[in-house]
mmCIF file of C-alpha atoms and ligand atoms in Angstrom:
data_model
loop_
_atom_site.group_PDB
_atom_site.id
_atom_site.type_symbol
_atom_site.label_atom_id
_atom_site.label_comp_id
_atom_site.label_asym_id
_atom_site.label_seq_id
_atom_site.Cartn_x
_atom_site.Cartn_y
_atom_site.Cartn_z
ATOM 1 C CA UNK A 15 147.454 19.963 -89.027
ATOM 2 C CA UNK A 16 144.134 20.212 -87.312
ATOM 3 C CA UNK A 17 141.006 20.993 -89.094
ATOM 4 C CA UNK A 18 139.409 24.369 -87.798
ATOM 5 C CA UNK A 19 136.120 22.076 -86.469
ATOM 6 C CA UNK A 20 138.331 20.309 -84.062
ATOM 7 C CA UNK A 21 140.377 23.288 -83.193
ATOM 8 C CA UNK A 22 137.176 25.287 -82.184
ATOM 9 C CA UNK A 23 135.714 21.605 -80.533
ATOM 10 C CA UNK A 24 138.715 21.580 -78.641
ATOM 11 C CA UNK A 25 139.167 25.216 -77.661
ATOM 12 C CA UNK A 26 135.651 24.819 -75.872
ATOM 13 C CA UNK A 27 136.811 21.919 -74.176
ATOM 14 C CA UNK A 28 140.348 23.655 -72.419
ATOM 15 C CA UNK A 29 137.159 26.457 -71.366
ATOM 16 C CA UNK A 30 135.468 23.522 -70.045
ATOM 17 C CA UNK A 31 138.380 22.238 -67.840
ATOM 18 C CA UNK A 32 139.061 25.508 -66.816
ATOM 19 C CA UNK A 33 135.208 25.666 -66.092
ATOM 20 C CA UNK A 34 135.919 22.486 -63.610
ATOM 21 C CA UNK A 35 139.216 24.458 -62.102
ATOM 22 C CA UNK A 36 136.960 27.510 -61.224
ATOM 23 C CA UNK A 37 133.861 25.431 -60.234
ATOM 24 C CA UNK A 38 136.314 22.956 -57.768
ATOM 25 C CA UNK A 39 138.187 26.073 -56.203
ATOM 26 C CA UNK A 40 134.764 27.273 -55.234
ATOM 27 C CA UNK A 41 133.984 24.318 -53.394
ATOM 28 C CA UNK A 42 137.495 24.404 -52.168
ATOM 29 C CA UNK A 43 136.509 28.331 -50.531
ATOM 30 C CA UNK A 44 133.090 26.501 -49.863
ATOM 31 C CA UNK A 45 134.833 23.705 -47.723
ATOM 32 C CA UNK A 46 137.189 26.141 -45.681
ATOM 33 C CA UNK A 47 134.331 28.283 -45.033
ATOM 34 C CA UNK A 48 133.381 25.063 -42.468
ATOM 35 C CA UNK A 49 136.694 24.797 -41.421
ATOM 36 C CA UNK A 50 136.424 20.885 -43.381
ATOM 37 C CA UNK A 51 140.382 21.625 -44.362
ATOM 38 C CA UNK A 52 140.641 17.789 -45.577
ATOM 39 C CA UNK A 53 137.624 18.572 -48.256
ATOM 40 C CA UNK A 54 139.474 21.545 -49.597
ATOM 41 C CA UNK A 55 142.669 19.927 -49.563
ATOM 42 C CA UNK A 56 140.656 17.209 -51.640
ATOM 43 C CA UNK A 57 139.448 20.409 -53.954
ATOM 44 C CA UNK A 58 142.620 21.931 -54.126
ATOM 45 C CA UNK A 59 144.454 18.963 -55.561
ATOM 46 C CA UNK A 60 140.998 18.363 -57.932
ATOM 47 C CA UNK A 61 141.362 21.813 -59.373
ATOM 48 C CA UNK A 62 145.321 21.265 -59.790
ATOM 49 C CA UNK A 63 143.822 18.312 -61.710
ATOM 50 C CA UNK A 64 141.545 20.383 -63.925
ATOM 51 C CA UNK A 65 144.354 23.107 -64.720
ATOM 52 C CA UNK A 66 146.609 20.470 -66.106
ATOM 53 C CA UNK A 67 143.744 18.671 -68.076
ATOM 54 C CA UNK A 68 143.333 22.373 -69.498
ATOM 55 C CA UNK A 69 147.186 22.795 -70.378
ATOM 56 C CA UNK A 70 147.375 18.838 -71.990
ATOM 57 C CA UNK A 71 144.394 19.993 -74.736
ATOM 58 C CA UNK A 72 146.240 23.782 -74.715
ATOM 59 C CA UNK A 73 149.982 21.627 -75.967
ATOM 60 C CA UNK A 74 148.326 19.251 -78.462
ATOM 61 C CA UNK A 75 146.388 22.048 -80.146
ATOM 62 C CA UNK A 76 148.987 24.105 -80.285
ATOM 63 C CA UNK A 77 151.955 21.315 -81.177
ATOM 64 C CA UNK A 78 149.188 20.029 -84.056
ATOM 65 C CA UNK A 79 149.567 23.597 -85.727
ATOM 66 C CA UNK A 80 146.736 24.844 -83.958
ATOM 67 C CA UNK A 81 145.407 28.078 -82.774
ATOM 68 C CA UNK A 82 144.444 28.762 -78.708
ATOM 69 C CA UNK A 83 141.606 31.024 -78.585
ATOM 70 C CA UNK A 84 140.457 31.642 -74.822
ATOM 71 C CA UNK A 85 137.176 32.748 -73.936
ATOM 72 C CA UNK A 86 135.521 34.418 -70.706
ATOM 73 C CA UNK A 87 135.004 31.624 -68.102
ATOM 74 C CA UNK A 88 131.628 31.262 -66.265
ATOM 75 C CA UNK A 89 131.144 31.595 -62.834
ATOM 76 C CA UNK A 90 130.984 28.541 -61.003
ATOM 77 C CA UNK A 91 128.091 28.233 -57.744
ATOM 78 C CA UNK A 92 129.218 29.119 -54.475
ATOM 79 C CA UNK A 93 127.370 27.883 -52.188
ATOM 80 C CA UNK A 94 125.790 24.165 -51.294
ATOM 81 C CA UNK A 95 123.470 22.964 -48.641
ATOM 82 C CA UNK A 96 126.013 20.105 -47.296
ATOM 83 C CA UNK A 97 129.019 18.212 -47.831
ATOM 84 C CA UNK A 98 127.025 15.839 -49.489
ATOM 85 C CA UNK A 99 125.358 18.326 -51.758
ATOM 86 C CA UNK A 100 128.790 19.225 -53.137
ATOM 87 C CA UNK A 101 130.217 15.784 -53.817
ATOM 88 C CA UNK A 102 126.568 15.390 -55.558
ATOM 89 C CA UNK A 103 127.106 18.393 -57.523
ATOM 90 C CA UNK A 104 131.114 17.122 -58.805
ATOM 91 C CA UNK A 105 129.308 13.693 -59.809
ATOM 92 C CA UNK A 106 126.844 15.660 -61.918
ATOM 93 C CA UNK A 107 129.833 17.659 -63.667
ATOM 94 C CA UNK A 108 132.001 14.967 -63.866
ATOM 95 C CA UNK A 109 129.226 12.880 -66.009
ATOM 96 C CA UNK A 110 128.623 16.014 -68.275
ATOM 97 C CA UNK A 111 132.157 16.227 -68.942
ATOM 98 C CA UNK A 112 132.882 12.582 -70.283
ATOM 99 C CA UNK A 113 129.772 13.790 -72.193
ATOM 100 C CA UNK A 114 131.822 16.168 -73.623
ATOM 101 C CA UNK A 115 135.204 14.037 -73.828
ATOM 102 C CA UNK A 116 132.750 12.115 -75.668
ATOM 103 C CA UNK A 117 131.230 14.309 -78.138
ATOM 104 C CA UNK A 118 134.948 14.874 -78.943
ATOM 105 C CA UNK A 119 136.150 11.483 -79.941
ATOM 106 C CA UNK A 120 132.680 11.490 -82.154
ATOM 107 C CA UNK A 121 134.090 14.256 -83.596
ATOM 108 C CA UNK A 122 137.649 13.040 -84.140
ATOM 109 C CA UNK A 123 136.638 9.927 -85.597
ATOM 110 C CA UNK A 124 133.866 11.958 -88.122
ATOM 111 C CA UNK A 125 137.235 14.384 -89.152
ATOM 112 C CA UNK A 126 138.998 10.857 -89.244
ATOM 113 C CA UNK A 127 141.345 12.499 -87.354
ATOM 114 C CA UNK A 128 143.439 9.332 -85.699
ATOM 115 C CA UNK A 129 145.932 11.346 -83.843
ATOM 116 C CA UNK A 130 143.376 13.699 -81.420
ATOM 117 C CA UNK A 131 141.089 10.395 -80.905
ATOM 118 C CA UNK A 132 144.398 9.083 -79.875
ATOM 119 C CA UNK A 133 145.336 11.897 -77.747
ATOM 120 C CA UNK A 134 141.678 11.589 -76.430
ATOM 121 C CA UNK A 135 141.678 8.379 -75.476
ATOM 122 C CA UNK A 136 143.623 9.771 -72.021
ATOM 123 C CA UNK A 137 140.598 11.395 -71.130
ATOM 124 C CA UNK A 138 138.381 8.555 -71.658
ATOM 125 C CA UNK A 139 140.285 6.824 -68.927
ATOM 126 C CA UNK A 140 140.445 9.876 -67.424
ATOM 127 C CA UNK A 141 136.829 10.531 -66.796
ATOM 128 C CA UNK A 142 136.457 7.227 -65.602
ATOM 129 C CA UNK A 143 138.386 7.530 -62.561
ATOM 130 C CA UNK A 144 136.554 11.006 -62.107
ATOM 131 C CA UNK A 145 133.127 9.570 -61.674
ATOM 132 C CA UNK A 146 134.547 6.899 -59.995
ATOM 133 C CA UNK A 147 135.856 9.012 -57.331
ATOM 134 C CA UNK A 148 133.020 11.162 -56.680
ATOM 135 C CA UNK A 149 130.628 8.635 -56.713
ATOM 136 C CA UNK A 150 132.971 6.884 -53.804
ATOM 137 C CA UNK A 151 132.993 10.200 -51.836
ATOM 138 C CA UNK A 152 128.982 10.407 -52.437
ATOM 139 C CA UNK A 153 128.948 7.172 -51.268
ATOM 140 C CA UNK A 154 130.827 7.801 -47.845
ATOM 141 C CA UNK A 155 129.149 10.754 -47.170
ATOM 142 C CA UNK A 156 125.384 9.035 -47.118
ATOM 143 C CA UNK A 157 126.641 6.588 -45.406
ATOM 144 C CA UNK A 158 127.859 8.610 -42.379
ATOM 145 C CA UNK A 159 124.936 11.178 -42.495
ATOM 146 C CA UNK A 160 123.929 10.168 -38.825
ATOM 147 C CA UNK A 161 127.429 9.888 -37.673
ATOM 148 C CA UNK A 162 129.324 12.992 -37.879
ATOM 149 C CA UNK A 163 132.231 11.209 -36.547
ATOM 150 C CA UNK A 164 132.309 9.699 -39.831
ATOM 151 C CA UNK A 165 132.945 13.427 -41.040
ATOM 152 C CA UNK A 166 136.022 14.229 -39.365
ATOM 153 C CA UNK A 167 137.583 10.698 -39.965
ATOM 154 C CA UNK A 168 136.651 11.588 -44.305
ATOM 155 C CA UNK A 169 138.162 15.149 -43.765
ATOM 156 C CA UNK A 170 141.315 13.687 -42.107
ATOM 157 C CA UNK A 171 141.536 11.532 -45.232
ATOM 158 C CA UNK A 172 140.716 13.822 -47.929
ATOM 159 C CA UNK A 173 143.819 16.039 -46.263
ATOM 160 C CA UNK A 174 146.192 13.483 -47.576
ATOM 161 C CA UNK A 175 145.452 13.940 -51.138
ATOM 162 C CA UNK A 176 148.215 15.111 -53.288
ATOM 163 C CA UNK A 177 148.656 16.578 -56.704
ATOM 164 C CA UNK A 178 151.142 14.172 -58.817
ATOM 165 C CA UNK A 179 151.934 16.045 -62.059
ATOM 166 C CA UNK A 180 152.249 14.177 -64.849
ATOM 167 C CA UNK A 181 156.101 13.198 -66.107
ATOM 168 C CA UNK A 182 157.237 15.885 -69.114
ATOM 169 C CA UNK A 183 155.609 14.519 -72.661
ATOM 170 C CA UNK A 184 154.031 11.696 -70.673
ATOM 171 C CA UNK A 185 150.302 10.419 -71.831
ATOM 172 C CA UNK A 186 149.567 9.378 -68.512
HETATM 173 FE FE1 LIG B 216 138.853 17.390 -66.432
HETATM 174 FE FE2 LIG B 216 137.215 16.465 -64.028
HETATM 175 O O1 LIG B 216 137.453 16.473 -65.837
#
């Protein structure tokens, strides 16, 4: 059973992926807008990403004996001044939310609860590859800022992103 602390801790945290769902669909509308249909392909398959990271915490409150409690979700930004801008913005999230993941696995291991700092560990890794990748993509776009070849090549690239969902009852 969880304890009502990390219940409510993680109840924030399935608003807070559904936060990043919201947030990456707007740069998905945000991308189509400038007809870059690669970028929000990319944004598509990121918010896919965040729904599912929403759904994991959802299952493991709720098969721990939990309660789901859903609150209003804020509105994301919907407009940036660039391509770069954007992929500078998702970097900026993406570091506040292993903040979060963080402040979590504080918590678990303060409740000495061994079983959600296991289930959090996922995330950890998680968050790693987050940053990772849109620190690559604010990379790439700096890079080609006086070549807007560059741009079409990246958009023809990000197009061939697809959402994988994970395998039934699978920690990966
Ligand atoms: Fe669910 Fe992008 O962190």
């Amino acid at each position: 059973m969880i304890s009502k602390k990390m219940e409510k801790a993680l109840n924030a945290q399935i608003n807070a992926e559904m936060y990043s769902a919201y947030l990456y669909l707007s740069m998905e509308s945000y991308f189509k807008s400038l007809n870059l249909n690669g970028f929000a392909n990319w944004m598509r398959v990121q918010t896919q990403e965040e729904m599912m990271h929403a759904m994991k915490i959802y299952d493991f409150i709720s098969e721990r004996g939990g309660r789901i409690l859903l609150k209003a979700i804020e509105g994301p930004q919907t407009k940036w001044d660039s391509p770069l801008a954007v992929f500078e913005a998702v970097s900026k999230h993406e570091q506040k939310v292993t903040s979060l993941i963080n402040d979590l696995v504080d918590l678990a291991i303060k409740e000495k609860d061994h079983a959600t700092n296991s289930f959090l560990q996922w995330f950890i890794n998680e968050q790693v590859e987050e940053e990772a990748s849109a620190d690559e993509k604010v990379q790439q776009l700096k890079m080609m800022e006086n070549a807007p070849g560059g741009m079409f090549m990246l958009d023809r690239e990000l197009g061939q992103r697809v959402f994988t969902p994970p395998a039934q009852n699978s920690n990966t």
